Coordinates of C-alpha atoms in Angstrom, one line a residue:
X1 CA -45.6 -110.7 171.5
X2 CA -44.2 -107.5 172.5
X3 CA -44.5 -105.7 175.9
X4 CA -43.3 -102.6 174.7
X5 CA -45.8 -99.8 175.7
X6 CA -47.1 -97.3 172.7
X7 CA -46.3 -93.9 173.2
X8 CA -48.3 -91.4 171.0
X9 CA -46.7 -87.8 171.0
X10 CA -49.2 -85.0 169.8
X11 CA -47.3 -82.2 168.6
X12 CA -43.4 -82.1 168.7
X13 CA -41.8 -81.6 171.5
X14 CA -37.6 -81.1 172.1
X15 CA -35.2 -84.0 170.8
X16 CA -33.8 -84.3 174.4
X17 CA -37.5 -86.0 175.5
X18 CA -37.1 -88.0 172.3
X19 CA -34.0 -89.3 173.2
X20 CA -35.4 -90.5 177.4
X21 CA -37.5 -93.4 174.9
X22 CA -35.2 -93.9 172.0
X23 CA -32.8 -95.0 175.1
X24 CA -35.4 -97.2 176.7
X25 CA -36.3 -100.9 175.0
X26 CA -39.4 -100.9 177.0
X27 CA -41.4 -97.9 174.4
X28 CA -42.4 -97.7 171.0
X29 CA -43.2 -94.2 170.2
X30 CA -45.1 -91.9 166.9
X31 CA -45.0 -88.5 166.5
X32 CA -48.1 -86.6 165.1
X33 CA -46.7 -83.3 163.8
X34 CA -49.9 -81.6 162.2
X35 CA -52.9 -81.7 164.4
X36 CA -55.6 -84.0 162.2
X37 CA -58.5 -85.3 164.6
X38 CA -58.7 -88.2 162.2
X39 CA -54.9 -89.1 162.7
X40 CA -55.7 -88.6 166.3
X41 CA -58.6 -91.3 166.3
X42 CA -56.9 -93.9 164.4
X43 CA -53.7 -93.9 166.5
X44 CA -55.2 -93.4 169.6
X45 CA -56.9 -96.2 170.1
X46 CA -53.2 -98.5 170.2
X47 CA -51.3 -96.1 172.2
X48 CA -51.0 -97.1 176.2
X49 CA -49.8 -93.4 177.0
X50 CA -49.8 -89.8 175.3
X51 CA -48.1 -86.9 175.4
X52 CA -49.7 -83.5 174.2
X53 CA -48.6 -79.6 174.0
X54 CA -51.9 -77.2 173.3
X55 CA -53.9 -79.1 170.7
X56 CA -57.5 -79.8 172.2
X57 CA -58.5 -83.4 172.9
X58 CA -62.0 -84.0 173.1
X59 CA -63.6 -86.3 175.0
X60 CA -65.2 -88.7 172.1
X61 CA -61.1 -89.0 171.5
X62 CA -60.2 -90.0 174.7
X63 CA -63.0 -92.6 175.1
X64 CA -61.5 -94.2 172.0
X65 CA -58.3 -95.0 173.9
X66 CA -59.3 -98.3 175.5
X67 CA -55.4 -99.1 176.1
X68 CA -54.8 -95.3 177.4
X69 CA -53.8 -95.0 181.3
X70 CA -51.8 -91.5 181.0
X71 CA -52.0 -88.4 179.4
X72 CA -48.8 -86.1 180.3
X73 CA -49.6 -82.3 179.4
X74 CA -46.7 -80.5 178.2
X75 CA -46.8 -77.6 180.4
X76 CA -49.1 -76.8 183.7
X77 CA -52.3 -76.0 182.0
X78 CA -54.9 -78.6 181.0
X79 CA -58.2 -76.9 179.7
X80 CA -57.1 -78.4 176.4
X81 CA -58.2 -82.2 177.3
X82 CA -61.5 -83.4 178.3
X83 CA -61.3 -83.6 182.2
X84 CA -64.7 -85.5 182.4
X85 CA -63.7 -88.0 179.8
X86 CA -60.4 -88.8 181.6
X87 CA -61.8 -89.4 184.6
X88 CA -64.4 -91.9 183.4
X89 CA -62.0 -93.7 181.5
X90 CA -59.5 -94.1 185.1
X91 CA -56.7 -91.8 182.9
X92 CA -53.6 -89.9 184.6
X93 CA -53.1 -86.8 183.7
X94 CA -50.1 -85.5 184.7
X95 CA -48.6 -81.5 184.2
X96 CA -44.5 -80.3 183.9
X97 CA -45.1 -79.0 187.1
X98 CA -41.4 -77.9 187.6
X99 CA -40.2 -76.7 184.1
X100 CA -41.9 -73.3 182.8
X101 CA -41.9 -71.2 186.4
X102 CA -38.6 -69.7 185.3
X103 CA -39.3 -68.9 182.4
X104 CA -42.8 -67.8 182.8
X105 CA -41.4 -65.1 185.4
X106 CA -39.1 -63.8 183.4
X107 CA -41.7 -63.2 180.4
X108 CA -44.0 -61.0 183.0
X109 CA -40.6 -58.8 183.9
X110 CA -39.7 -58.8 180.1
X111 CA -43.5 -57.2 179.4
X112 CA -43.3 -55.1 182.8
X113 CA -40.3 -53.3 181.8
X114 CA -41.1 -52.9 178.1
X115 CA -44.8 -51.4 179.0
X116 CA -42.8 -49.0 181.7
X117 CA -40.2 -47.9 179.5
X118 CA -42.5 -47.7 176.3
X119 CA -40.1 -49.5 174.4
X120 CA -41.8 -48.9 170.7
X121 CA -41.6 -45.7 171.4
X122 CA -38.3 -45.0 172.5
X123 CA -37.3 -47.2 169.8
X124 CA -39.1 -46.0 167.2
X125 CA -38.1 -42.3 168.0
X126 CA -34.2 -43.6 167.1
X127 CA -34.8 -45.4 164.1
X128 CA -36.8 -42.7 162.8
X129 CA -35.1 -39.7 162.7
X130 CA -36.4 -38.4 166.0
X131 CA -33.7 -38.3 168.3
X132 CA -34.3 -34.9 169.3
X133 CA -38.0 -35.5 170.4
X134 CA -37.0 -37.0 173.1
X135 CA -37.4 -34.1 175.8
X136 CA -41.2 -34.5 173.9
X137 CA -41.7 -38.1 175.1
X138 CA -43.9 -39.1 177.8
X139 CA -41.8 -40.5 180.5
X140 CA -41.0 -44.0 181.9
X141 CA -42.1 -45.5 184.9
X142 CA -39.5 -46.9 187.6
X143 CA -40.8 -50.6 188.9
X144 CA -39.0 -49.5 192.4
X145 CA -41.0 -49.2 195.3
X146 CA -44.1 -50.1 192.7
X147 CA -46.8 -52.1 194.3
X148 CA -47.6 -55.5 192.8
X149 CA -50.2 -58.2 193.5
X150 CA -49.5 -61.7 192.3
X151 CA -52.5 -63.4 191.8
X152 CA -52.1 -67.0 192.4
X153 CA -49.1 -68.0 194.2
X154 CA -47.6 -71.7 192.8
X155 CA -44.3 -72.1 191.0
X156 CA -44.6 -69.4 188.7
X157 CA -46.0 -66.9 191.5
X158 CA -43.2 -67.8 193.6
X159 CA -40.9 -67.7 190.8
X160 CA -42.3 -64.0 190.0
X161 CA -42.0 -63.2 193.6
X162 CA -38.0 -63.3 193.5
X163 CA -37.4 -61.1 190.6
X164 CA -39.9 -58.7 191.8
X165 CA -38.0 -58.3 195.0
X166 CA -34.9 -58.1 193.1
X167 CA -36.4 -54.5 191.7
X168 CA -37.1 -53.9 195.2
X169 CA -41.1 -53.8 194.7
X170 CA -43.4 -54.2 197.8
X171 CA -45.4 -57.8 196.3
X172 CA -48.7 -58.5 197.6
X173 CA -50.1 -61.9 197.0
X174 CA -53.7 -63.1 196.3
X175 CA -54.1 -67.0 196.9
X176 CA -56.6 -68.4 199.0
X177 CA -55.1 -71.9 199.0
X178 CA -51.9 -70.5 199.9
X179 CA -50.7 -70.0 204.1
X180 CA -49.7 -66.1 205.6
X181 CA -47.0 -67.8 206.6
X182 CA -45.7 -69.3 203.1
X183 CA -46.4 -66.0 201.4
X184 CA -44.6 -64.1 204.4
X185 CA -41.4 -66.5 204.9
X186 CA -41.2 -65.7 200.8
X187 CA -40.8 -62.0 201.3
X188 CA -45.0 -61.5 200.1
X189 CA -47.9 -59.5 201.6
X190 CA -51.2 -61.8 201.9
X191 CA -54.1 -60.1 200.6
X192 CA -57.5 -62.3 201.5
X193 CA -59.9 -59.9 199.0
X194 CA -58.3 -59.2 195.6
X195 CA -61.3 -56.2 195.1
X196 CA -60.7 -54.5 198.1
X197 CA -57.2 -54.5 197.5
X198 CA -56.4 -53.1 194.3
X199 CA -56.5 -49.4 194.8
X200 CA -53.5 -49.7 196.0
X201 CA -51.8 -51.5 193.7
X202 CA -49.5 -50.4 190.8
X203 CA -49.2 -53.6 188.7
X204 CA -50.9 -56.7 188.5
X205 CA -49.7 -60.2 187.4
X206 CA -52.3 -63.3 187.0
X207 CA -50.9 -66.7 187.5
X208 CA -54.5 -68.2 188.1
X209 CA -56.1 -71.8 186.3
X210 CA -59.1 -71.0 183.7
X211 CA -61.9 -72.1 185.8
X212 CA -66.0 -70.8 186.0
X213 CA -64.8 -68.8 188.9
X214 CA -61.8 -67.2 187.0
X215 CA -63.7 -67.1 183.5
X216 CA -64.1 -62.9 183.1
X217 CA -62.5 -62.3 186.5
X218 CA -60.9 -59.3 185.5
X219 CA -64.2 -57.5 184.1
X220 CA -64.5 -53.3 183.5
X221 CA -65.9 -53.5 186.9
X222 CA -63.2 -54.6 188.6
X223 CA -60.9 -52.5 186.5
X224 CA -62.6 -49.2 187.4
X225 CA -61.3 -50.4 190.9
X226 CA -57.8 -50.1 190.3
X227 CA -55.4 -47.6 190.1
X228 CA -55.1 -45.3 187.0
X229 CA -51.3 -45.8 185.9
X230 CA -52.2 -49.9 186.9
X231 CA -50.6 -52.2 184.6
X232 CA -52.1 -56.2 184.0
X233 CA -50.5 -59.0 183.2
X234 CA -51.5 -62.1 182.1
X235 CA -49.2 -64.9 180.8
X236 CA -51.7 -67.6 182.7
X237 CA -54.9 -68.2 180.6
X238 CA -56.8 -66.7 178.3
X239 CA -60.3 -65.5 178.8
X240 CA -59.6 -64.7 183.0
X241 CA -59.8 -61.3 181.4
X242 CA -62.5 -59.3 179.2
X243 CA -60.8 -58.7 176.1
X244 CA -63.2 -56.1 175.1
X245 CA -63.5 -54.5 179.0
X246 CA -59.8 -54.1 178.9
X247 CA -59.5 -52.6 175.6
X248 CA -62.6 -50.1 176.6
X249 CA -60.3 -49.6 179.9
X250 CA -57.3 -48.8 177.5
X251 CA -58.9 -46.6 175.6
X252 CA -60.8 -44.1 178.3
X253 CA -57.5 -44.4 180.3
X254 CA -58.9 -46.3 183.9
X255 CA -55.6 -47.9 183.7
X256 CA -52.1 -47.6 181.7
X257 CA -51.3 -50.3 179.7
X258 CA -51.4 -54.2 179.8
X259 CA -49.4 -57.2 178.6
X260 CA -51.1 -60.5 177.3
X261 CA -49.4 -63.7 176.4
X262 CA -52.4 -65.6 176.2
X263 CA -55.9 -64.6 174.8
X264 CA -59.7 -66.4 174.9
X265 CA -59.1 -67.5 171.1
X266 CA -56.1 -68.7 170.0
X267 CA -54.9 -67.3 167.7
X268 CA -57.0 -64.2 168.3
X269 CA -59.3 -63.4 165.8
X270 CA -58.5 -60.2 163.2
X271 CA -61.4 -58.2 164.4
X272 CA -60.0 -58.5 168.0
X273 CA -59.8 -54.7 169.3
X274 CA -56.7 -55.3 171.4
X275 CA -54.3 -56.1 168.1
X276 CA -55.0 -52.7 167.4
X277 CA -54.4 -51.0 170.9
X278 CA -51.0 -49.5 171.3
X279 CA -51.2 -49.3 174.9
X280 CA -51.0 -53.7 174.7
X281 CA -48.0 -55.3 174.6
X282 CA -49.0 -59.2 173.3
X283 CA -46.9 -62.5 172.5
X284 CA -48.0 -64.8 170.8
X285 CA -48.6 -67.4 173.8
X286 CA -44.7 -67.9 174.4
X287 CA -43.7 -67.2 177.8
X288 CA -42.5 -70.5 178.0
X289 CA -41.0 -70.5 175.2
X290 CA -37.1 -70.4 176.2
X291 CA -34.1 -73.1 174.6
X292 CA -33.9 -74.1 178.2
X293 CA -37.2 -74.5 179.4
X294 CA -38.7 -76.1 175.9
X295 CA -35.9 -78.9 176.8
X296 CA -36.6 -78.9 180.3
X297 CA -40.5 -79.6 179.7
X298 CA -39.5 -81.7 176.7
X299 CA -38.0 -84.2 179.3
X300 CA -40.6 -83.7 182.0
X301 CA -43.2 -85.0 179.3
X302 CA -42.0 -88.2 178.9
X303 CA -40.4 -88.6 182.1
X304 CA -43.7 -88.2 183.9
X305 CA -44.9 -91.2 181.0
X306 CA -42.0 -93.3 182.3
X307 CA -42.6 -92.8 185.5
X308 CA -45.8 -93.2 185.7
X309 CA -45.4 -97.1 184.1
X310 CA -42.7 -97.6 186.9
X311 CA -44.7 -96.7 189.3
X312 CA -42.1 -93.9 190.3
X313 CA -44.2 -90.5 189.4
X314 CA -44.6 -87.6 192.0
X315 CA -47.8 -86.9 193.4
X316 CA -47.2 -83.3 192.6
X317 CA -47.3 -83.9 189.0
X318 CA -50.8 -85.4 188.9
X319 CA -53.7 -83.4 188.6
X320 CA -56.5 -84.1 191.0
X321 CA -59.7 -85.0 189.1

């Protein structure tokens, strides 16, 4: 009888994480490519370890894994998968805590700049004949010497952090698990109460997990709190901010403009105001979506399988149930 351990891979994920089982005799591995709970259920229940990008797994899944022991998350987030499930069935659950931070930063500078320098519109003034309008332009906005407040300060914070400095911005941090010192030896400002500080802030970049305490944080009555030429980011989770406060913020100008990556429904629905609002700049939930970090999570996946059988994985990498 075979001792090789099952490895179900939900979603596809880049050849180079393929490659760390084809070149060990100790796996067997199955790709599922399009997300059928049935599919799911039936293959489940003989796989020993899973891998899995954004597709949701329910608990009444999980509990069908009776050979399951880990479940490694491609990427950092995990309100996909049934926490409550995992834990009663004594399952790892393990995040790619070291792969997307790059790339995750460099997504919020991308929508910075292009919300500052109104990129469809200096764009579109070219390619449409309207070169000579642009005396007639509202300006751009310079991110030197622009205030920003990170909120949430892990890898991708500190990531963030870096690049902000490299535009010479003064970066104010909000993360109550994270030391004055940390923040300060990183070139940050600690700011213990994230309402009282934002009327001085100029942009705003949320790095935060989707929790009860996050769901809504940023509400119209926070908003009317900041600044009126503020500028949110969020390329964290979905549904930490109001969709239709923000839009209602957009519209009766209590701030300038706002970039979202990630929204409460994904895809967002058609009727969604904020598809509509030209002072949004959106992606499609792709921040992380880079050549090098899709291979650098890729191989985080199933390394963090690997290593979990061999008894080699990093604490940092588990998440704490």
């Amino acid at each position: 009888m075979s001792n090789k351990k099952n490895i179900l891979i939900i979603q596809p994920i880049h050849e180079e994480g393929i490659r760390l089982l084809e070149s060990n005799p100790n796996y067997n591995y199955e790709i599922i490519e399009e997300i059928k709970l049935d599919d799911i259920k039936n293959k489940i229940q003989n796989c020993d370890g899973l891998s899995i990008r954004t597709a949701k797994l329910p608990g009444e899944i999980i509990d069908l894994g009776k050979k399951l022991k880990v479940i490694s998350r491609h990427g950092v987030g995990y309100d996909n998968v049934d926490l409550a499930a995992i834990k009663k069935n004594k399952i790892t659950l393990t995040i790619t805590a070291t792969a997307n931070a790059v790339a995750v930063a460099e997504h919020v500078m991308f929508m910075l700049l292009n919300i500052c320098k109104r990129k469809s519109m200096y764009d579109d003034a070219v390619k449409n004949g309207k070169f000579n309008d642009r005396n007639k332009l509202p300006k751009t906005i310079e991110l030197w010497g622009k205030n920003i407040l990170i909120a949430g300060f892990g890898r991708i914070g500190q990531a963030l952090i870096k690049r902000c400095l490299g535009f010479e911005m003064n970066v104010f941090v909000y993360d109550p698990f994270i030391n004055e010192e940390k923040i300060k030896s990183l070139g940050g400002i600690k700011v213990d109460n994230l309402e009282n500080s934002l009327s001085k802030i100029d942009m705003i970049s949320l790095h935060l997990p989707l929790t009860n305490e996050t769901k809504n944080l940023i509400d119209i009555n926070l908003i009317k709190k900041m600044k009126k030429n503020c500028i949110i980011i969020n390329a964290a989770r979905g549904g930490i901010i109001n969709e239709i406060d923000l839009d209602r913020a957009l519209n009766e100008n209590l701030i300038f403009g706002a970039g979202l990556d990630v929204f409460d429904i994904e895809p967002p629905k058609e009727d969604n105001p904020l598809l509509k609002n030209d002072k949004v700049f959106l992606s499609p939930h792709t921040a992380a979506f880079t050549e090098e970090c899709m291979k650098r999570m890729g191989k985080e996946t199933i390394q963090n399988i690997i290593d979990f059988f061999d008894e080699k994985l990093e604490k940092s990498k588990i998440v704490k149930l």
